[in-house]
CSV table of C-alpha atoms in Angstrom, one decimal:
chain,number,residue,atom,x,y,z
A,90,MET,CA,0.0,0.0,0.0
A,91,SER,CA,1.3,3.5,-1.0
A,92,ASP,CA,2.0,5.9,1.6
A,93,THR,CA,0.0,8.6,-0.2
A,94,GLU,CA,-3.3,6.7,-0.4
A,95,PRO,CA,-5.7,7.1,2.5
A,96,SER,CA,-6.8,4.2,4.5
A,97,GLY,CA,-9.8,2.1,3.1
A,98,ALA,CA,-9.3,3.5,-0.5
A,99,GLY,CA,-8.0,0.2,-1.7
A,100,ASP,CA,-11.0,-1.6,-0.4
A,101,ASP,CA,-13.4,0.7,-2.3
A,102,LYS,CA,-11.5,0.2,-5.6
A,103,ALA,CA,-11.6,-3.6,-5.2
A,104,THR,CA,-15.3,-3.5,-4.7
A,105,GLU,CA,-15.9,-1.3,-7.7
A,106,ALA,CA,-13.7,-3.6,-9.8
A,107,SER,CA,-15.6,-6.6,-8.7
A,108,GLY,CA,-18.9,-5.0,-9.7
A,109,ARG,CA,-17.5,-4.1,-13.1
A,110,ARG,CA,-16.5,-7.8,-13.6
A,111,SER,CA,-20.0,-9.0,-12.7
A,112,LYS,CA,-21.5,-6.6,-15.2
A,113,GLY,CA,-19.0,-7.6,-17.8
A,114,PHE,CA,-20.3,-11.2,-17.6
A,115,GLY,CA,-23.8,-10.1,-18.5
A,116,SER,CA,-25.2,-10.3,-14.9
A,117,SER,CA,-27.9,-7.8,-14.0
A,118,ARG,CA,-27.4,-8.5,-10.3
A,119,ILE,CA,-25.7,-5.7,-8.3
A,120,ASN,CA,-23.8,-6.9,-5.4
A,121,PRO,CA,-25.3,-5.6,-2.2
A,122,ARG,CA,-23.5,-2.8,-0.6
A,123,SER,CA,-24.6,-3.8,2.9
A,124,PRO,CA,-26.3,-6.6,4.7
A,125,SER,CA,-29.6,-4.7,4.6
A,126,ASP,CA,-29.3,-4.5,0.8
A,127,ALA,CA,-28.9,-8.3,0.6
A,128,LEU,CA,-32.2,-8.8,2.4
A,129,ARG,CA,-34.1,-6.4,0.1
A,130,PRO,CA,-36.1,-8.2,-2.8
A,131,GLU,CA,-35.0,-7.6,-6.3
A,132,ARG,CA,-37.4,-5.8,-8.7
A,133,VAL,CA,-39.0,-8.1,-11.3
A,134,PRO,CA,-39.0,-6.7,-14.8
A,135,GLY,CA,-42.5,-5.9,-16.2
A,136,PRO,CA,-44.3,-7.8,-19.1
A,137,PRO,CA,-43.2,-6.9,-22.5
A,138,PRO,CA,-45.5,-4.4,-24.3
A,139,ARG,CA,-48.5,-6.1,-26.2
A,140,SER,CA,-48.1,-6.4,-29.9
A,141,GLN,CA,-50.1,-4.1,-32.0
A,142,GLN,CA,-51.2,-7.1,-34.2
A,143,ALA,CA,-52.9,-8.8,-31.2
A,144,ARG,CA,-55.1,-5.6,-30.8
A,145,HIS,CA,-56.3,-5.8,-34.4
A,146,PRO,CA,-60.2,-6.1,-34.7
A,147,ILE,CA,-60.0,-9.0,-37.2
A,148,VAL,CA,-57.8,-11.0,-34.7
A,149,LEU,CA,-60.3,-10.3,-32.0
A,150,ILE,CA,-63.2,-11.4,-34.1
A,151,MET,CA,-61.4,-14.6,-35.2
A,152,ASN,CA,-60.6,-15.4,-31.6
A,153,PHE,CA,-64.2,-14.9,-30.6
A,154,ALA,CA,-65.4,-17.1,-33.5
A,155,MET,CA,-63.0,-19.8,-32.7
A,156,THR,CA,-64.2,-19.8,-29.1
A,157,ILE,CA,-67.8,-20.2,-30.2
A,158,ILE,CA,-66.9,-23.0,-32.6
A,159,VAL,CA,-65.0,-24.9,-29.9
A,160,VAL,CA,-67.8,-24.5,-27.4
A,161,SER,CA,-70.4,-25.5,-30.0
A,162,VAL,CA,-68.4,-28.6,-31.0
A,163,LEU,CA,-68.0,-29.6,-27.4
A,164,GLY,CA,-71.7,-29.0,-26.8
A,165,ALA,CA,-72.8,-31.0,-29.9
A,166,ALA,CA,-70.5,-33.9,-28.9
A,167,GLY,CA,-72.0,-33.9,-25.5
A,168,LEU,CA,-75.6,-33.9,-26.8
A,169,PHE,CA,-74.7,-36.6,-29.3
A,170,PHE,CA,-73.3,-39.0,-26.7
A,171,PHE,CA,-76.2,-38.2,-24.4
A,172,GLY,CA,-78.7,-38.9,-27.1
A,173,LYS,CA,-76.9,-42.0,-28.2
A,174,MET,CA,-76.9,-43.3,-24.7
A,175,ARG,CA,-80.6,-42.6,-24.3
A,176,PHE,CA,-81.3,-44.1,-27.7
A,177,GLU,CA,-79.6,-47.4,-26.8
A,178,GLU,CA,-80.4,-47.7,-23.1
A,179,ARG,CA,-82.9,-50.3,-21.9
A,180,SER,CA,-86.5,-49.1,-21.5
A,181,HIS,CA,-88.3,-49.2,-18.2
A,182,PHE,CA,-91.4,-51.4,-19.1
A,183,ASP,CA,-91.0,-55.0,-17.9
A,184,GLN,CA,-93.7,-56.7,-20.0
A,185,PRO,CA,-93.9,-57.3,-23.8
A,186,ARG,CA,-96.2,-54.9,-25.6
A,187,THR,CA,-97.7,-54.7,-29.0
A,188,VAL,CA,-97.9,-51.8,-31.3
A,189,MET,CA,-99.7,-51.5,-34.7
A,190,ILE,CA,-98.2,-49.2,-37.3
A,191,GLU,CA,-100.6,-48.4,-40.1
A,192,ARG,CA,-99.5,-48.1,-43.7
A,193,GLY,CA,-98.4,-44.6,-44.6
A,194,THR,CA,-97.6,-43.5,-41.1
A,195,GLY,CA,-94.7,-41.0,-41.0
A,196,LEU,CA,-91.7,-41.0,-38.6
A,197,SER,CA,-93.0,-38.2,-36.4
A,198,ASP,CA,-96.4,-40.0,-36.0
A,199,ILE,CA,-94.7,-43.3,-35.3
A,200,ALA,CA,-92.6,-41.6,-32.6
A,201,GLU,CA,-95.8,-40.0,-31.2
A,202,GLN,CA,-97.5,-43.3,-31.1
A,203,LEU,CA,-94.6,-45.1,-29.4
A,204,HIS,CA,-94.3,-42.3,-26.8
A,205,ASP,CA,-98.1,-42.4,-26.1
A,206,ARG,CA,-97.8,-46.2,-25.6
A,207,GLY,CA,-95.0,-45.7,-23.1
A,208,LEU,CA,-92.5,-47.6,-25.3
A,209,ILE,CA,-90.0,-44.7,-25.7
A,210,SER,CA,-89.1,-42.0,-23.2
A,211,SER,CA,-88.6,-39.2,-25.8
A,212,LYS,CA,-90.1,-39.0,-29.2
A,213,TRP,CA,-87.4,-36.4,-30.3
A,214,ILE,CA,-84.5,-38.7,-29.4
A,215,PHE,CA,-86.2,-41.5,-31.3
A,216,ILE,CA,-86.7,-39.2,-34.4
A,217,VAL,CA,-83.1,-38.0,-34.3
A,218,GLY,CA,-81.8,-41.5,-33.7
A,219,VAL,CA,-83.7,-42.9,-36.6
A,220,ARG,CA,-82.6,-40.1,-38.9
A,221,ALA,CA,-79.0,-40.4,-37.7
A,222,SER,CA,-79.1,-44.0,-38.6
A,223,ALA,CA,-80.6,-43.1,-42.0
A,224,GLN,CA,-83.5,-45.5,-41.5
A,225,GLN,CA,-86.4,-43.1,-41.7
A,226,GLU,CA,-87.5,-44.5,-45.1
A,227,ALA,CA,-87.0,-48.1,-44.1
A,228,LEU,CA,-89.6,-48.3,-41.3
A,229,LYS,CA,-92.3,-50.8,-42.3
A,230,ALA,CA,-95.9,-50.9,-41.3
A,231,GLY,CA,-97.2,-53.9,-39.3
A,232,GLU,CA,-98.0,-55.2,-35.9
A,233,TYR,CA,-95.0,-55.6,-33.7
A,234,LEU,CA,-94.4,-57.4,-30.4
A,235,ILE,CA,-91.9,-55.2,-28.5
A,236,PRO,CA,-90.0,-57.3,-25.9
A,237,ALA,CA,-89.6,-56.1,-22.3
A,238,HIS,CA,-86.9,-53.5,-21.8
A,239,ALA,CA,-86.4,-53.0,-25.5
A,240,SER,CA,-84.3,-49.9,-26.4
A,241,MET,CA,-85.3,-47.3,-29.0
A,242,ARG,CA,-82.7,-48.9,-31.3
A,243,ASP,CA,-84.3,-52.3,-30.8
A,244,ILE,CA,-87.7,-50.9,-31.7
A,245,MET,CA,-86.2,-49.2,-34.8
A,246,ASN,CA,-84.5,-52.4,-35.9
A,247,ALA,CA,-87.7,-54.4,-35.5
A,248,MET,CA,-89.6,-52.0,-37.7
A,249,VAL,CA,-86.8,-51.9,-40.3
A,250,SER,CA,-86.8,-55.7,-40.4
A,251,GLY,CA,-90.6,-55.8,-40.9
A,252,LYS,CA,-90.8,-59.0,-38.8
A,253,GLY,CA,-94.1,-58.3,-37.2
A,254,ILE,CA,-96.4,-60.6,-35.2
A,255,LEU,CA,-97.1,-63.7,-37.3
A,256,TYR,CA,-100.6,-65.2,-37.4
A,257,SER,CA,-101.4,-68.5,-39.2
A,258,ILE,CA,-104.4,-70.1,-40.7
A,259,SER,CA,-104.5,-73.9,-41.5
A,260,ILE,CA,-106.5,-75.1,-44.5
A,261,PRO,CA,-107.2,-78.8,-44.2
A,262,GLU,CA,-106.8,-81.1,-47.2
A,263,GLY,CA,-110.0,-82.0,-49.0
A,264,LEU,CA,-112.0,-78.8,-48.5
A,265,THR,CA,-113.7,-77.4,-51.5
A,266,SER,CA,-112.8,-73.9,-52.7
A,267,LYS,CA,-116.0,-72.5,-51.3
A,268,GLN,CA,-115.3,-74.0,-47.9
A,269,ILE,CA,-111.8,-72.5,-48.0
A,270,VAL,CA,-113.2,-69.1,-48.8
A,271,ASP,CA,-115.7,-69.5,-45.9
A,272,LYS,CA,-112.9,-70.4,-43.6
A,273,LEU,CA,-110.9,-67.3,-44.6
A,274,ASP,CA,-114.0,-65.1,-44.2
A,275,ALA,CA,-114.3,-66.4,-40.6
A,276,ASP,CA,-110.8,-65.3,-39.7
A,277,PRO,CA,-111.0,-62.1,-37.6
A,278,VAL,CA,-107.5,-60.7,-38.5
A,279,LEU,CA,-107.5,-60.9,-42.3
A,280,LEU,CA,-109.0,-58.0,-44.2
A,281,GLY,CA,-111.1,-57.6,-47.3
A,282,ALA,CA,-113.2,-60.0,-49.3
A,283,VAL,CA,-112.2,-62.7,-51.8
A,284,GLU,CA,-112.9,-61.4,-55.3
A,285,SER,CA,-114.4,-64.7,-56.4
A,286,VAL,CA,-114.4,-68.3,-55.4
A,287,PRO,CA,-111.4,-69.9,-57.1
A,288,ALA,CA,-111.8,-72.9,-59.5
A,289,GLU,CA,-112.1,-76.2,-57.7
A,290,GLY,CA,-108.8,-77.9,-57.1
A,291,SER,CA,-106.7,-74.7,-57.8
A,292,LEU,CA,-105.7,-74.1,-54.2
A,293,LEU,CA,-103.1,-75.9,-52.1
A,294,PRO,CA,-104.2,-76.7,-48.6
A,295,ASP,CA,-101.5,-75.9,-46.0
A,296,THR,CA,-100.7,-73.6,-43.1
A,297,TYR,CA,-100.2,-70.1,-44.2
A,298,ARG,CA,-98.6,-67.4,-42.0
A,299,TYR,CA,-99.4,-63.7,-42.3
A,300,THR,CA,-99.3,-60.4,-40.4
A,301,ARG,CA,-102.1,-58.2,-39.3
A,302,GLY,CA,-103.3,-56.1,-42.2
A,303,ASP,CA,-102.9,-58.9,-44.8
A,304,SER,CA,-105.9,-59.6,-47.0
A,305,ARG,CA,-107.9,-62.7,-47.7
A,306,GLN,CA,-107.3,-62.3,-51.4
A,307,ASN,CA,-103.6,-62.3,-50.8
A,308,ILE,CA,-103.9,-65.7,-49.0
A,309,ILE,CA,-105.9,-67.1,-51.9
A,310,ASP,CA,-103.3,-65.8,-54.4
A,311,ARG,CA,-100.5,-67.5,-52.3
A,312,MET,CA,-102.5,-70.8,-52.3
A,313,MET,CA,-102.9,-70.7,-56.0
A,314,ARG,CA,-99.2,-70.0,-56.6
A,315,GLU,CA,-98.2,-72.9,-54.3
A,316,HIS,CA,-100.7,-75.2,-56.0
A,317,ASP,CA,-99.2,-74.4,-59.4
A,318,ARG,CA,-95.7,-74.9,-58.1
A,319,VAL,CA,-96.4,-78.3,-56.4
A,320,VAL,CA,-98.5,-79.7,-59.2
A,321,THR,CA,-95.8,-78.9,-61.8
A,322,THR,CA,-93.2,-80.6,-59.6
A,323,VAL,CA,-95.4,-83.7,-59.0
A,324,TRP,CA,-96.4,-83.9,-62.7
A,325,ASN,CA,-92.8,-83.9,-63.8
A,326,GLY,CA,-92.0,-86.7,-61.5
A,327,ARG,CA,-95.1,-88.9,-62.2
A,328,ASP,CA,-95.1,-92.5,-63.3
A,329,LYS,CA,-95.0,-92.4,-67.1
A,330,ASP,CA,-97.5,-95.4,-67.4
A,331,LEU,CA,-100.4,-93.5,-65.8
A,332,PRO,CA,-103.6,-93.3,-67.9
A,333,ILE,CA,-103.6,-89.6,-67.1
A,334,ALA,CA,-103.5,-87.0,-69.9
A,335,SER,CA,-102.8,-83.7,-68.1
A,336,PRO,CA,-101.9,-82.1,-64.8
A,337,ASP,CA,-105.6,-81.1,-64.5
A,338,ASP,CA,-106.6,-84.8,-64.7
A,339,LEU,CA,-103.9,-85.6,-62.0
A,340,VAL,CA,-105.5,-83.0,-59.7
A,341,THR,CA,-109.0,-84.5,-60.3
A,342,LEU,CA,-107.8,-88.0,-59.4
A,343,ALA,CA,-105.9,-86.7,-56.4
A,344,SER,CA,-109.0,-84.9,-55.2
A,345,ILE,CA,-110.9,-88.2,-55.2
A,346,VAL,CA,-108.1,-90.0,-53.4
A,347,GLU,CA,-108.1,-87.1,-50.8
A,348,LYS,CA,-111.8,-87.6,-50.1
A,349,GLU,CA,-111.7,-91.4,-50.0
A,350,THR,CA,-109.1,-91.7,-47.2
A,351,GLY,CA,-107.3,-89.6,-44.6
A,352,ILE,CA,-104.8,-92.3,-43.7
A,353,ALA,CA,-101.4,-91.4,-45.1
A,354,ASP,CA,-100.3,-95.0,-45.7
A,355,GLU,CA,-103.4,-95.8,-47.7
A,356,ARG,CA,-103.3,-92.9,-50.2
A,357,SER,CA,-101.0,-94.6,-52.8
A,358,ARG,CA,-103.0,-97.8,-52.6
A,359,VAL,CA,-106.4,-96.1,-53.0
A,360,ALA,CA,-104.9,-94.2,-55.9
A,361,ALA,CA,-103.8,-97.6,-57.4
A,362,VAL,CA,-107.4,-98.9,-57.2
A,363,PHE,CA,-108.7,-96.0,-59.3
A,364,ILE,CA,-105.7,-96.2,-61.7
A,365,ASN,CA,-106.3,-99.9,-62.2
A,366,ARG,CA,-110.0,-99.2,-62.9
A,367,LEU,CA,-109.1,-96.5,-65.4
A,368,LYS,CA,-106.8,-98.8,-67.2
A,369,GLN,CA,-109.5,-101.5,-67.4
A,370,LYS,CA,-112.2,-98.9,-68.5
A,371,MET,CA,-114.2,-99.6,-65.3
A,372,ARG,CA,-116.3,-96.9,-63.7
A,373,LEU,CA,-114.7,-95.4,-60.7
A,374,GLN,CA,-118.0,-95.5,-58.6
A,375,SER,CA,-116.7,-93.1,-55.9
A,376,ASP,CA,-119.2,-91.8,-53.4
A,377,PRO,CA,-117.5,-88.4,-52.9
A,378,THR,CA,-117.9,-87.7,-56.7
A,379,VAL,CA,-121.7,-88.4,-56.3
A,380,ILE,CA,-121.9,-86.0,-53.3
A,381,TYR,CA,-120.1,-83.2,-55.2
A,382,GLY,CA,-122.3,-83.7,-58.2
A,383,VAL,CA,-125.4,-83.2,-56.0
A,384,TYR,CA,-124.3,-80.6,-53.4
A,385,GLY,CA,-121.4,-78.9,-55.2
A,386,GLY,CA,-118.9,-76.9,-53.2
A,387,ASP,CA,-121.1,-76.8,-50.1
A,388,GLY,CA,-120.5,-80.4,-49.4
A,389,LEU,CA,-122.7,-83.0,-47.8
A,390,PRO,CA,-124.8,-81.3,-45.1
A,391,SER,CA,-124.2,-82.4,-41.6
A,392,GLY,CA,-126.4,-85.3,-40.6
A,393,VAL,CA,-127.4,-86.1,-44.2
A,394,SER,CA,-126.5,-89.4,-45.8
A,395,ILE,CA,-126.1,-90.3,-49.4
A,396,THR,CA,-129.3,-91.7,-50.9
A,397,LYS,CA,-130.3,-94.0,-53.8
A,398,ALA,CA,-131.5,-90.9,-55.7
A,399,ASP,CA,-128.1,-89.4,-55.4
A,400,LEU,CA,-126.5,-92.5,-56.9
A,401,GLU,CA,-128.9,-92.3,-59.8
A,402,ALA,CA,-128.5,-88.5,-60.4
A,403,GLU,CA,-127.4,-87.6,-63.9
A,404,ASN,CA,-124.4,-85.2,-63.8
A,405,ASP,CA,-120.8,-84.9,-65.0
A,406,TYR,CA,-119.5,-85.9,-61.6
A,407,ASN,CA,-121.5,-89.1,-60.8
A,408,THR,CA,-118.9,-91.8,-61.5
A,409,TYR,CA,-121.6,-94.4,-61.1
A,410,LYS,CA,-123.0,-93.1,-64.3
A,411,ILE,CA,-120.0,-91.9,-66.3
A,412,THR,CA,-116.9,-93.7,-67.4
A,413,GLY,CA,-113.5,-92.2,-66.5
A,414,LEU,CA,-112.7,-89.2,-64.4
A,415,PRO,CA,-115.4,-86.7,-63.5
A,416,LYS,CA,-115.6,-83.3,-65.2
A,417,GLY,CA,-113.1,-81.7,-62.7
A,418,PRO,CA,-111.7,-81.9,-59.2
A,419,ILE,CA,-114.2,-82.4,-56.4
A,420,ALA,CA,-112.0,-80.8,-53.7
A,421,ASN,CA,-108.5,-79.3,-53.2
A,422,PRO,CA,-106.0,-82.1,-52.6
A,423,GLY,CA,-102.8,-81.8,-50.6
A,424,ARG,CA,-99.3,-82.6,-51.5
A,425,ALA,CA,-99.5,-86.2,-50.3
A,426,SER,CA,-102.6,-87.0,-52.3
A,427,LEU,CA,-101.1,-85.4,-55.4
A,428,ALA,CA,-97.9,-87.5,-54.9
A,429,ALA,CA,-100.0,-90.7,-54.4
A,430,ALA,CA,-102.0,-90.1,-57.6
A,431,ALA,CA,-98.8,-89.4,-59.6
A,432,ASN,CA,-97.0,-92.5,-58.2
A,433,PRO,CA,-99.6,-95.0,-57.0
A,434,SER,CA,-98.7,-98.4,-55.5
A,435,ARG,CA,-98.1,-101.2,-58.0
A,436,THR,CA,-101.0,-103.5,-57.1
A,437,LYS,CA,-103.8,-105.2,-58.9
A,438,ASP,CA,-106.5,-104.1,-56.4
A,439,LEU,CA,-109.8,-103.1,-57.8
A,440,TYR,CA,-111.9,-102.8,-54.6
A,441,PHE,CA,-111.7,-101.5,-51.1
A,442,VAL,CA,-114.1,-101.3,-48.2
A,443,ALA,CA,-113.9,-100.0,-44.7
A,444,ASP,CA,-112.5,-102.5,-42.2
A,445,GLY,CA,-114.2,-101.0,-39.1
A,446,SER,CA,-111.1,-99.5,-37.6
A,447,GLY,CA,-110.8,-96.4,-39.7
A,448,GLY,CA,-108.8,-98.0,-42.5
A,449,HIS,CA,-109.7,-100.1,-45.5
A,450,ALA,CA,-109.5,-103.6,-46.7
A,451,PHE,CA,-108.3,-104.0,-50.3
A,452,SER,CA,-108.9,-106.8,-52.8
A,453,GLU,CA,-108.3,-107.8,-56.4
A,454,THR,CA,-111.4,-109.8,-57.0
A,455,TYR,CA,-115.1,-109.2,-56.4
A,456,ALA,CA,-115.4,-112.5,-54.4
A,457,ASP,CA,-112.7,-111.3,-52.0
A,458,HIS,CA,-114.3,-107.9,-51.8
A,459,ARG,CA,-117.6,-109.4,-50.8
A,460,LYS,CA,-115.9,-111.3,-48.0
A,461,ASN,CA,-114.3,-108.0,-46.8
A,462,VAL,CA,-117.8,-106.4,-46.9
A,463,ALA,CA,-119.2,-109.2,-44.8
A,464,ARG,CA,-116.5,-108.8,-42.2
A,465,TYR,CA,-117.1,-105.1,-42.1
A,466,ARG,CA,-120.8,-105.6,-41.5
A,467,GLU,CA,-120.0,-108.0,-38.6
A,468,VAL,CA,-117.8,-105.4,-37.0
A,469,ILE,CA,-120.5,-102.8,-37.3
A,470,ALA,CA,-123.1,-105.2,-35.8
A,471,ASP,CA,-120.8,-105.9,-32.9
A,472,GLN,CA,-120.2,-102.2,-32.3
A,473,LYS,CA,-123.9,-101.5,-32.4
A,474,ALA,CA,-124.5,-104.3,-29.9
A,475,ASN,CA,-122.0,-102.7,-27.6
A,476,ALA,CA,-123.7,-99.3,-28.2
A,477,ALA,CA,-120.5,-97.9,-29.6
A,478,ALA,CA,-121.1,-98.2,-33.3
A,479,PRO,CA,-120.8,-95.1,-35.5
A,480,ASP,CA,-123.6,-94.3,-37.9
A,481,ALA,CA,-123.2,-96.8,-40.8
A,482,ALA,CA,-125.9,-95.2,-42.9
A,483,GLY,CA,-123.2,-94.0,-45.3
A,484,ALA,CA,-122.1,-97.5,-46.4
A,485,GLY,CA,-120.5,-97.5,-49.8
A,486,PRO,CA,-123.0,-97.6,-52.7
A,487,GLY,CA,-121.5,-100.7,-54.0
A,488,ASP,CA,-122.8,-102.5,-50.9
A,489,GLN,CA,-126.3,-101.2,-51.0
A,490,ASP,CA,-127.3,-104.0,-53.4
A,491,GLU,CA,-126.3,-107.6,-53.0
A,492,ALA,CA,-125.8,-108.0,-56.7
A,493,PRO,CA,-123.1,-105.9,-58.5
A,494,VAL,CA,-124.1,-102.7,-60.2
A,495,ASP,CA,-123.9,-103.0,-64.0
A,496,ASP,CA,-120.4,-102.3,-65.1
A,497,PRO,CA,-118.9,-102.3,-68.6
A,498,SER,CA,-116.3,-104.8,-67.4
A,499,GLY,CA,-118.8,-107.1,-65.8
A,500,ASP,CA,-117.2,-106.3,-62.3
A,501,ALA,CA,-118.8,-104.8,-59.3
A,502,PRO,CA,-118.0,-101.3,-58.0
A,503,ALA,CA,-115.4,-100.5,-55.5
A,504,ALA,CA,-117.0,-100.3,-52.0
A,505,LYS,CA,-116.2,-97.1,-50.1
A,506,SER,CA,-115.7,-96.5,-46.4
A,507,PRO,CA,-118.5,-95.0,-44.3
A,508,ALA,CA,-116.0,-94.6,-41.5
A,509,PRO,CA,-115.0,-91.1,-40.5
A,510,LYS,CA,-111.9,-89.6,-42.2
A,511,ALA,CA,-108.8,-88.9,-40.3
A,512,LYS,CA,-109.2,-85.2,-41.2
A,513,PRO,CA,-112.4,-83.2,-41.5
A,514,ALA,CA,-114.0,-82.8,-44.9
A,515,GLN,CA,-116.1,-79.9,-43.6
A,516,PRO,CA,-114.7,-76.6,-42.5
């Protein structure tokens, strides 16, 4: 230390130099001059001045618009997921319910009807859900069974599929066309009237399913289409040796077989009897043809028996008076009888008579036939003695005289069964 420098001057210069070195390294901190300075907080620099571009009106408008868009999107997404959840959630009703949607009903009216029936909780959610699924034009009219706890989507899918409640009507084999129309008229669900009674033998007996709102004429049309389809198939697969000239003749023969027996195992054998008679130019002498010739499509009235006068009636259906097949079918045969007529059993039988147990006894000769007739009468006598006999007044016309009825072949007629059929001939 120089002799000329005052005491403490060197310390001040050191401090000043140190401060300059700190500033030289880019530090903004100033070393405290005293302990009290060290405890005093530093001043924080203020925010930078706002850009002039951020204050521009266009920027402000765009920021506002973006905010609205974001809020709207978030709100729409929330509504979408809320509606989707409500559209697919299980409903509160715990019992199946039915609803009938008429033809021509619009989506809003369907939603209103479903809401009124308590099937949906909100008609607006149903409408939006259907439209969002693009199914508003696919909803079908009909009567629907809505299962318990079905969601709105389940209801929509049921109406899109069109699978409504199915009803059915069973048409027994052997009914006439008029009897079939009467049966359809008695059905309380079908609508409308049948335009006209179809030609005899043009309908296929079967069980037909339909939905509420279907018409009786539509059922008739379906029966006719099924008849044509089945007859074509059976005709193409027929025995080529049949003395049958056309599908119409096949239906006529099948209708006789249908009315003669209701036992499935007998159909082809009964058909063989008539085929054998046709081949030998014998009269068929079938009681059901006599009945149709006298009473037509109405059938034999209940409690009425065939009479001698009926057997003598002159008409195109009385096979006791005409040779060959009658003018046309006497009923509407089913598939089994059509198949039996097209492919009969290969037998030489020319006769059959009831055996007293619901079936028939077949024979090739008139002598054997008379024996079968005698046995049948014994069975009837025993049943009467036991007070359990059915009414035998309808015994086959071939059995009403002891001597054979005149026949071009010199043979007696085939005896028919008075026993009840396995299926009803009346509606």
